Short mmCIF file of C-alpha atoms in Angstrom, two decimals:
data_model
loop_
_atom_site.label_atom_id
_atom_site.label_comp_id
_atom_site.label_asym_id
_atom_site.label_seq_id
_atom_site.Cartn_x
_atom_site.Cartn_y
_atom_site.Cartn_z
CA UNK A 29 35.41 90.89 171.32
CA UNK A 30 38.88 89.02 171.38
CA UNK A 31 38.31 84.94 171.56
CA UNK A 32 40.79 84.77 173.77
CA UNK A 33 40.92 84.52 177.42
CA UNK A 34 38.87 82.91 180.22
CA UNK A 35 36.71 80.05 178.58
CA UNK A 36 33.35 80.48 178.93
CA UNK A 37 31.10 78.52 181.36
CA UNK A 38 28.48 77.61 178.39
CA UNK A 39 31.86 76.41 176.81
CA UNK A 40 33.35 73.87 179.56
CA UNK A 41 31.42 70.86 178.52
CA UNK A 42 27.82 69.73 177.30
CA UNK A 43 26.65 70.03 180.80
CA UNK A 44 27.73 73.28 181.34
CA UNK A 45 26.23 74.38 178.03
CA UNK A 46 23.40 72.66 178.96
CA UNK A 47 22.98 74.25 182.64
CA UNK A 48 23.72 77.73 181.48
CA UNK A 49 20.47 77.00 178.50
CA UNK A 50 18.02 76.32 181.63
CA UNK A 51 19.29 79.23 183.57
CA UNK A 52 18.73 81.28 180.56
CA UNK A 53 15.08 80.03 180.32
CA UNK A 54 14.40 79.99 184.15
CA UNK A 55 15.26 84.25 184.12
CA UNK A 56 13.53 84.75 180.84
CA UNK A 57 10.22 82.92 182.53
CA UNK A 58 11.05 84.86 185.83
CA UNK A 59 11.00 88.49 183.87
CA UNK A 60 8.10 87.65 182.26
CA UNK A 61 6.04 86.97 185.50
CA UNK A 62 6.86 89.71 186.74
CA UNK A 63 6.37 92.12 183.28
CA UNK A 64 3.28 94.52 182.34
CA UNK A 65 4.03 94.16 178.40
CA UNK A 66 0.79 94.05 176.99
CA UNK A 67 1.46 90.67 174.35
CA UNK A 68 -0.25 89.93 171.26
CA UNK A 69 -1.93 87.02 171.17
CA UNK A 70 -5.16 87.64 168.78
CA UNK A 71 -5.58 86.31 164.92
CA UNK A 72 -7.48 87.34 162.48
CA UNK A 73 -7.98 85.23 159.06
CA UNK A 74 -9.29 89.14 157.61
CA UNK A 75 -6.66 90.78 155.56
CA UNK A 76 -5.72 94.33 156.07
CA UNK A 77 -6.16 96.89 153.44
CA UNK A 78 -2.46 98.33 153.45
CA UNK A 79 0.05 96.62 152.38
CA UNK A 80 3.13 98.44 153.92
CA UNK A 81 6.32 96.27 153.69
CA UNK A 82 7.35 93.25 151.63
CA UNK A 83 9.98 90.74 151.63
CA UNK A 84 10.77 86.92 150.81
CA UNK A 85 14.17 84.87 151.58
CA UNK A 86 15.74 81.98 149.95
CA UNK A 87 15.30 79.32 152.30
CA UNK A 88 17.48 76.77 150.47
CA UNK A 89 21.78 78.23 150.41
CA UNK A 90 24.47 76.85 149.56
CA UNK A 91 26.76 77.47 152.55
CA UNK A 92 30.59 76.16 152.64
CA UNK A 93 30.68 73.34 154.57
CA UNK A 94 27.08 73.04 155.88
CA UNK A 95 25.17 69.52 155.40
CA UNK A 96 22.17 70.29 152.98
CA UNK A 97 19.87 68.06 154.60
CA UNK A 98 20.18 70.38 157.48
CA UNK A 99 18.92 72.99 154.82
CA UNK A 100 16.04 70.97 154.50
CA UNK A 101 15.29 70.44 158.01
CA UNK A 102 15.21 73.89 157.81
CA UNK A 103 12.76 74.54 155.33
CA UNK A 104 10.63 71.74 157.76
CA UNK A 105 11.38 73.87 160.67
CA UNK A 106 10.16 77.01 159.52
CA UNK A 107 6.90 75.38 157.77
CA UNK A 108 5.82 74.61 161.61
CA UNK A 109 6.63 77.71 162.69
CA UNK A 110 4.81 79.70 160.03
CA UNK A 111 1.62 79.57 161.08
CA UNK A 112 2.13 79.80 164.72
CA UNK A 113 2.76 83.62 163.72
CA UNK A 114 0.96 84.47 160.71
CA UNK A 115 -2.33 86.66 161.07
CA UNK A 116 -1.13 87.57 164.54
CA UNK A 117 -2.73 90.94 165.53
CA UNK A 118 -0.58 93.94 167.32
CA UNK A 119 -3.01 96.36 168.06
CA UNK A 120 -2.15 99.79 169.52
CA UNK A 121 0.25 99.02 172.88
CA UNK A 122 0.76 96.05 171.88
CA UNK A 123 4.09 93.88 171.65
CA UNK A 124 4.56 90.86 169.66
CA UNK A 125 6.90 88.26 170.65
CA UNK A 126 8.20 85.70 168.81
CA UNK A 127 8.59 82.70 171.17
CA UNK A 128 5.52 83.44 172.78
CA UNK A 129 3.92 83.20 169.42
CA UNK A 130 5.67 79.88 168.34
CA UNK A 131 6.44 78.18 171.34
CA UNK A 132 9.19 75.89 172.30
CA UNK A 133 10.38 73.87 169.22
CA UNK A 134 10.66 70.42 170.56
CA UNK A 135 10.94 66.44 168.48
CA UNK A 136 7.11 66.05 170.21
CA UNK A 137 5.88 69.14 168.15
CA UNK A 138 7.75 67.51 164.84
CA UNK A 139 10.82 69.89 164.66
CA UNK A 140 13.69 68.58 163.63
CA UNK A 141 17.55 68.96 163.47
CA UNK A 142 18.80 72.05 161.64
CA UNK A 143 21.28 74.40 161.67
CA UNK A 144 22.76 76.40 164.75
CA UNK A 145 25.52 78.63 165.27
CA UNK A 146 27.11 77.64 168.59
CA UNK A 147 30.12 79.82 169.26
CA UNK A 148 30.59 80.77 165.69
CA UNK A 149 30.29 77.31 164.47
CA UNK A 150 28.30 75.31 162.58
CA UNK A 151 25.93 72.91 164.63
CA UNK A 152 22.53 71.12 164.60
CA UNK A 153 19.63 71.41 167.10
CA UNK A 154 16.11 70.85 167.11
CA UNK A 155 14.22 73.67 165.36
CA UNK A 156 17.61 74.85 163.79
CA UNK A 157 16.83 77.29 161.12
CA UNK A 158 14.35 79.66 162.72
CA UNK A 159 16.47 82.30 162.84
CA UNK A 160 15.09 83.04 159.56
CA UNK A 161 12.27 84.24 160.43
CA UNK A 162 13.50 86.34 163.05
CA UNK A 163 15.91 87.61 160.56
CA UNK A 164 12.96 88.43 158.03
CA UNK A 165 11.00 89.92 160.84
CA UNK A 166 13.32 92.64 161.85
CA UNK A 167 14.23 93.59 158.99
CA UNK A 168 10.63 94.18 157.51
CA UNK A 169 9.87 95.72 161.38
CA UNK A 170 13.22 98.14 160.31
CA UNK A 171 10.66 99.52 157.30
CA UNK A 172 7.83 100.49 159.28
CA UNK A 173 6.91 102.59 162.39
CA UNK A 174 6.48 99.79 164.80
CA UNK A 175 9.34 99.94 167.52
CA UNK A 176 11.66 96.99 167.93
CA UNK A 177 12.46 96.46 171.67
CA UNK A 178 14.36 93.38 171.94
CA UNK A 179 16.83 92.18 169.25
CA UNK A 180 20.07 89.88 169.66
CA UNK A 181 22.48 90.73 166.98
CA UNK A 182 24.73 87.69 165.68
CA UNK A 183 28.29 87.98 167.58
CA UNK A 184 29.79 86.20 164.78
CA UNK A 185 30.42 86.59 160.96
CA UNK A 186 30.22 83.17 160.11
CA UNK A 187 29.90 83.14 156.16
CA UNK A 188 31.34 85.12 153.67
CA UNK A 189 29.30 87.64 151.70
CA UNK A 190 28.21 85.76 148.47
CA UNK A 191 25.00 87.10 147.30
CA UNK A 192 24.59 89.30 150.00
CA UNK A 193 21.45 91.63 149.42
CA UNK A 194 21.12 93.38 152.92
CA UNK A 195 23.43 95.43 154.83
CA UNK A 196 26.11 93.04 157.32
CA UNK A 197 24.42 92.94 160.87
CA UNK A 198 20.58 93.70 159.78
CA UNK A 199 19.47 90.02 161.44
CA UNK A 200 18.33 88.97 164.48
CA UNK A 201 19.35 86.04 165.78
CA UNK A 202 17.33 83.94 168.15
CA UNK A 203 17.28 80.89 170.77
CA UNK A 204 14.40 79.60 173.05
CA UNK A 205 12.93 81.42 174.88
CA UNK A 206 15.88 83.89 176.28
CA UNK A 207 16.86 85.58 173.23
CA UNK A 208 13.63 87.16 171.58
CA UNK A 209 12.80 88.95 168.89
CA UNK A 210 9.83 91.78 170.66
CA UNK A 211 7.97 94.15 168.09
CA UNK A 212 5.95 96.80 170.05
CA UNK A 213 3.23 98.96 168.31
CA UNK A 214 3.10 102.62 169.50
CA UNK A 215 1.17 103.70 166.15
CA UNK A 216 -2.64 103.94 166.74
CA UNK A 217 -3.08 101.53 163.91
CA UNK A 218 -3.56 97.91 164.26
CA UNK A 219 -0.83 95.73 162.10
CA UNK A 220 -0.71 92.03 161.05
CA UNK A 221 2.04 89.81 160.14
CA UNK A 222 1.73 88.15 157.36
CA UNK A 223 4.39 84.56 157.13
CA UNK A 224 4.63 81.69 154.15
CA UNK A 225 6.51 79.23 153.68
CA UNK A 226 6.37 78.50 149.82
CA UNK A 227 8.54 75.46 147.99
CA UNK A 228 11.70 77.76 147.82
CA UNK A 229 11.22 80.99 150.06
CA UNK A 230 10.03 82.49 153.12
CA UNK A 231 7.55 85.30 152.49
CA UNK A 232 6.44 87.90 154.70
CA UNK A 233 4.39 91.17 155.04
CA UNK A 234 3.11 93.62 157.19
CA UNK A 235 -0.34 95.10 156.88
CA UNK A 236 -2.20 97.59 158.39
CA UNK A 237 -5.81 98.86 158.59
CA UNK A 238 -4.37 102.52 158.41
CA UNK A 239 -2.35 104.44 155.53
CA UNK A 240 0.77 105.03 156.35
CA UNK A 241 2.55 108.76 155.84
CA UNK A 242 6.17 107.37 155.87
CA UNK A 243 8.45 104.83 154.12
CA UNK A 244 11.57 103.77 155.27
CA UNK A 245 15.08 102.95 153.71
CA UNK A 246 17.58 101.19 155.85
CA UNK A 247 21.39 101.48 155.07
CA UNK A 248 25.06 101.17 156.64
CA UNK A 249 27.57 103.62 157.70
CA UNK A 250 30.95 102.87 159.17
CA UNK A 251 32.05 99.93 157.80
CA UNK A 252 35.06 98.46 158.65
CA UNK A 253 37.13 95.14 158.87
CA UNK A 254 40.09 95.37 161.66
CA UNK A 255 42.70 92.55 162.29
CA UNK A 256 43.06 92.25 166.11
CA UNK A 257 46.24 91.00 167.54
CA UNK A 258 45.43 87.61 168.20
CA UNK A 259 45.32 87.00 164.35
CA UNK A 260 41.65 87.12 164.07
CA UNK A 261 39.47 89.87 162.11
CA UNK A 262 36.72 91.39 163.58
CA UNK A 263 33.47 93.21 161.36
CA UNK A 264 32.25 96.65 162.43
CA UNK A 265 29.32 99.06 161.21
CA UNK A 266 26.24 101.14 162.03
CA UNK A 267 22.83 100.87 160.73
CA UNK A 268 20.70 103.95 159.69
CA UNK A 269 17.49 104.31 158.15
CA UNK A 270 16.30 107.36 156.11
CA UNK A 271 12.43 109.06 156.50
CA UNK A 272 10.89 109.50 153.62
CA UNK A 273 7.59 111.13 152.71
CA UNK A 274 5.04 108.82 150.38
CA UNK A 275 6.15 111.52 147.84
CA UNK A 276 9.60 110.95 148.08
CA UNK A 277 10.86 113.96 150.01
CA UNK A 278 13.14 113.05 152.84
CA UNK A 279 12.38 114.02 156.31
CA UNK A 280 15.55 112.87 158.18
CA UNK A 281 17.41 110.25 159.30
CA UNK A 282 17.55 107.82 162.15
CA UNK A 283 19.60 105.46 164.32
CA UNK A 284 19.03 101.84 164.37
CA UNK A 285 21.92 99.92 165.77
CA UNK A 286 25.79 98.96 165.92
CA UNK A 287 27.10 95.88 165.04
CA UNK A 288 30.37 94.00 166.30
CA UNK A 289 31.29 90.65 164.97
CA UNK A 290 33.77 87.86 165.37
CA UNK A 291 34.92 86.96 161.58
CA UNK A 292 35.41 83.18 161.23
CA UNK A 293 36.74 83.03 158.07
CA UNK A 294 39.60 85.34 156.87
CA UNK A 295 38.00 88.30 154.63
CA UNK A 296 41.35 88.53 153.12
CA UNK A 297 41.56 85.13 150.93
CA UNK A 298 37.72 86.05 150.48
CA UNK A 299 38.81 88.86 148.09
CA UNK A 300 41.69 87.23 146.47
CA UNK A 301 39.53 84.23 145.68
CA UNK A 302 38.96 83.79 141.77
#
């Protein structure tokens, strides 16, 4: 957890960053040759009848010391990537993945610089910003029965909490092609994502062509902020979601995930602040 130590190889130089990015894509491309998931790769323009989660982000935030044109390359960013994933079908077996779905971001496909986190810092790259959507889609995925099977949690805690809505560590971040978001279906209903991009948020849903007996309510446990010896401050917790019946009556609780993450900014003249 500690940023101390050994440096990196990723962290030598741009070539090495650069060199450990292909390798990264070379294995993800190897894996997949050699893997039996069943992906998703069939639209429909049909809405489903059931509408079973909802949610919408703010794409435009004002973030400390972040360029706001890289917010709007952002908003640019996600417009292309929209429709490469909405109406997707996951029928039963299924597994939806995210890069497979939207495809390499490059300048040729119109993407543009936006903002990356590289190390816990601020940075640009081309089709910066997607990690959006990946953030919106696992979270709506966390409020349904469809099983989440690859997620990358963020390793740092770059911004402070203002207007935080949703629990710390309930994103997923993202990063061609290695670092996936996968959503596999092991209901015998068929589900569709649902993605806009309207003038000031990204909207999602997810539908299916079968009522659903369950609803879902996703919350923290454990939460803790620890100085480390080095002088740093690390962010801890644990994410649960509660079963509940469409009546309301709770059926029990389950597991999601831990989170650890490198703080880069100090939590302690967050709360002093005026």
């Amino acid at each position: 957890m500690a940023p101390v130590g050994r440096m990196l190889f990723c962290q030598i130089s741009p070539l090495t960053y650069q060199i450990s990015v292909q390798k990264g894509i070379f294995l993800r491309n190897l894996k997949d040759l050699f893997s039996h998931v069943h992906f998703a790769k069939n639209y429909s323009l049909r809405p489903l009848p059931y509408c079973c989660y909802s949610h919408r982000s703010l794409i435009r935030r004002r973030l400390q010391n972040v360029d706001l044109q890289l917010q709007e390359n952002k908003a640019v960013n996600l417009s292309l990537a929209a429709p490469k994933v909405n109406g997707i079908l996951i029928r039963p077996g299924e597994t939806l993945s995210f890069w497979r779905a939207v495809g390499k971001p490059t300048r040729r496909r119109g993407y543009v610089e936006g903002m990356i986190l590289r190390n816990g810092r601020v940075a640009s790259g081309v089709g910066g910003g997607l990690c959006q959507m990946t953030n919106l889609l696992y979270w709506m995925t966390l409020h349904t029965p469809l099983t989440v099977t690859e997620r990358w949690r963020h390793g740092y805690d770059v911004f402070p909490d203002s207007n935080r809505t949703q629990p710390f560590g309930s994103g997923a971040t993202c990063f061609y092609n290695y670092m996936d978001l996968m959503v596999r279906n092991d209901t015998p209903d068929t589900w569709r994502l649902v993605l806009q991009v309207t003038d000031t948020h990204l909207e999602g849903e997810w539908r299916a062509d079968g009522p659903q007996t369950c609803r879902y309510e996703v919350y923290e446990k454990e939460h803790e902020i620890r100085g480390e010896y080095w002088g740093g401050f690390t962010r801890h917790n644990t994410l649960f979601r509660r079963v509940l019946g469409m009546d309301g009556a709770e059926l029990g609780e389950e597991f999601i995930t831990e989170n650890h993450a490198i703080m880069m900014y100090n939590p302690m003249l967050e709360e002093t602040a005026p």
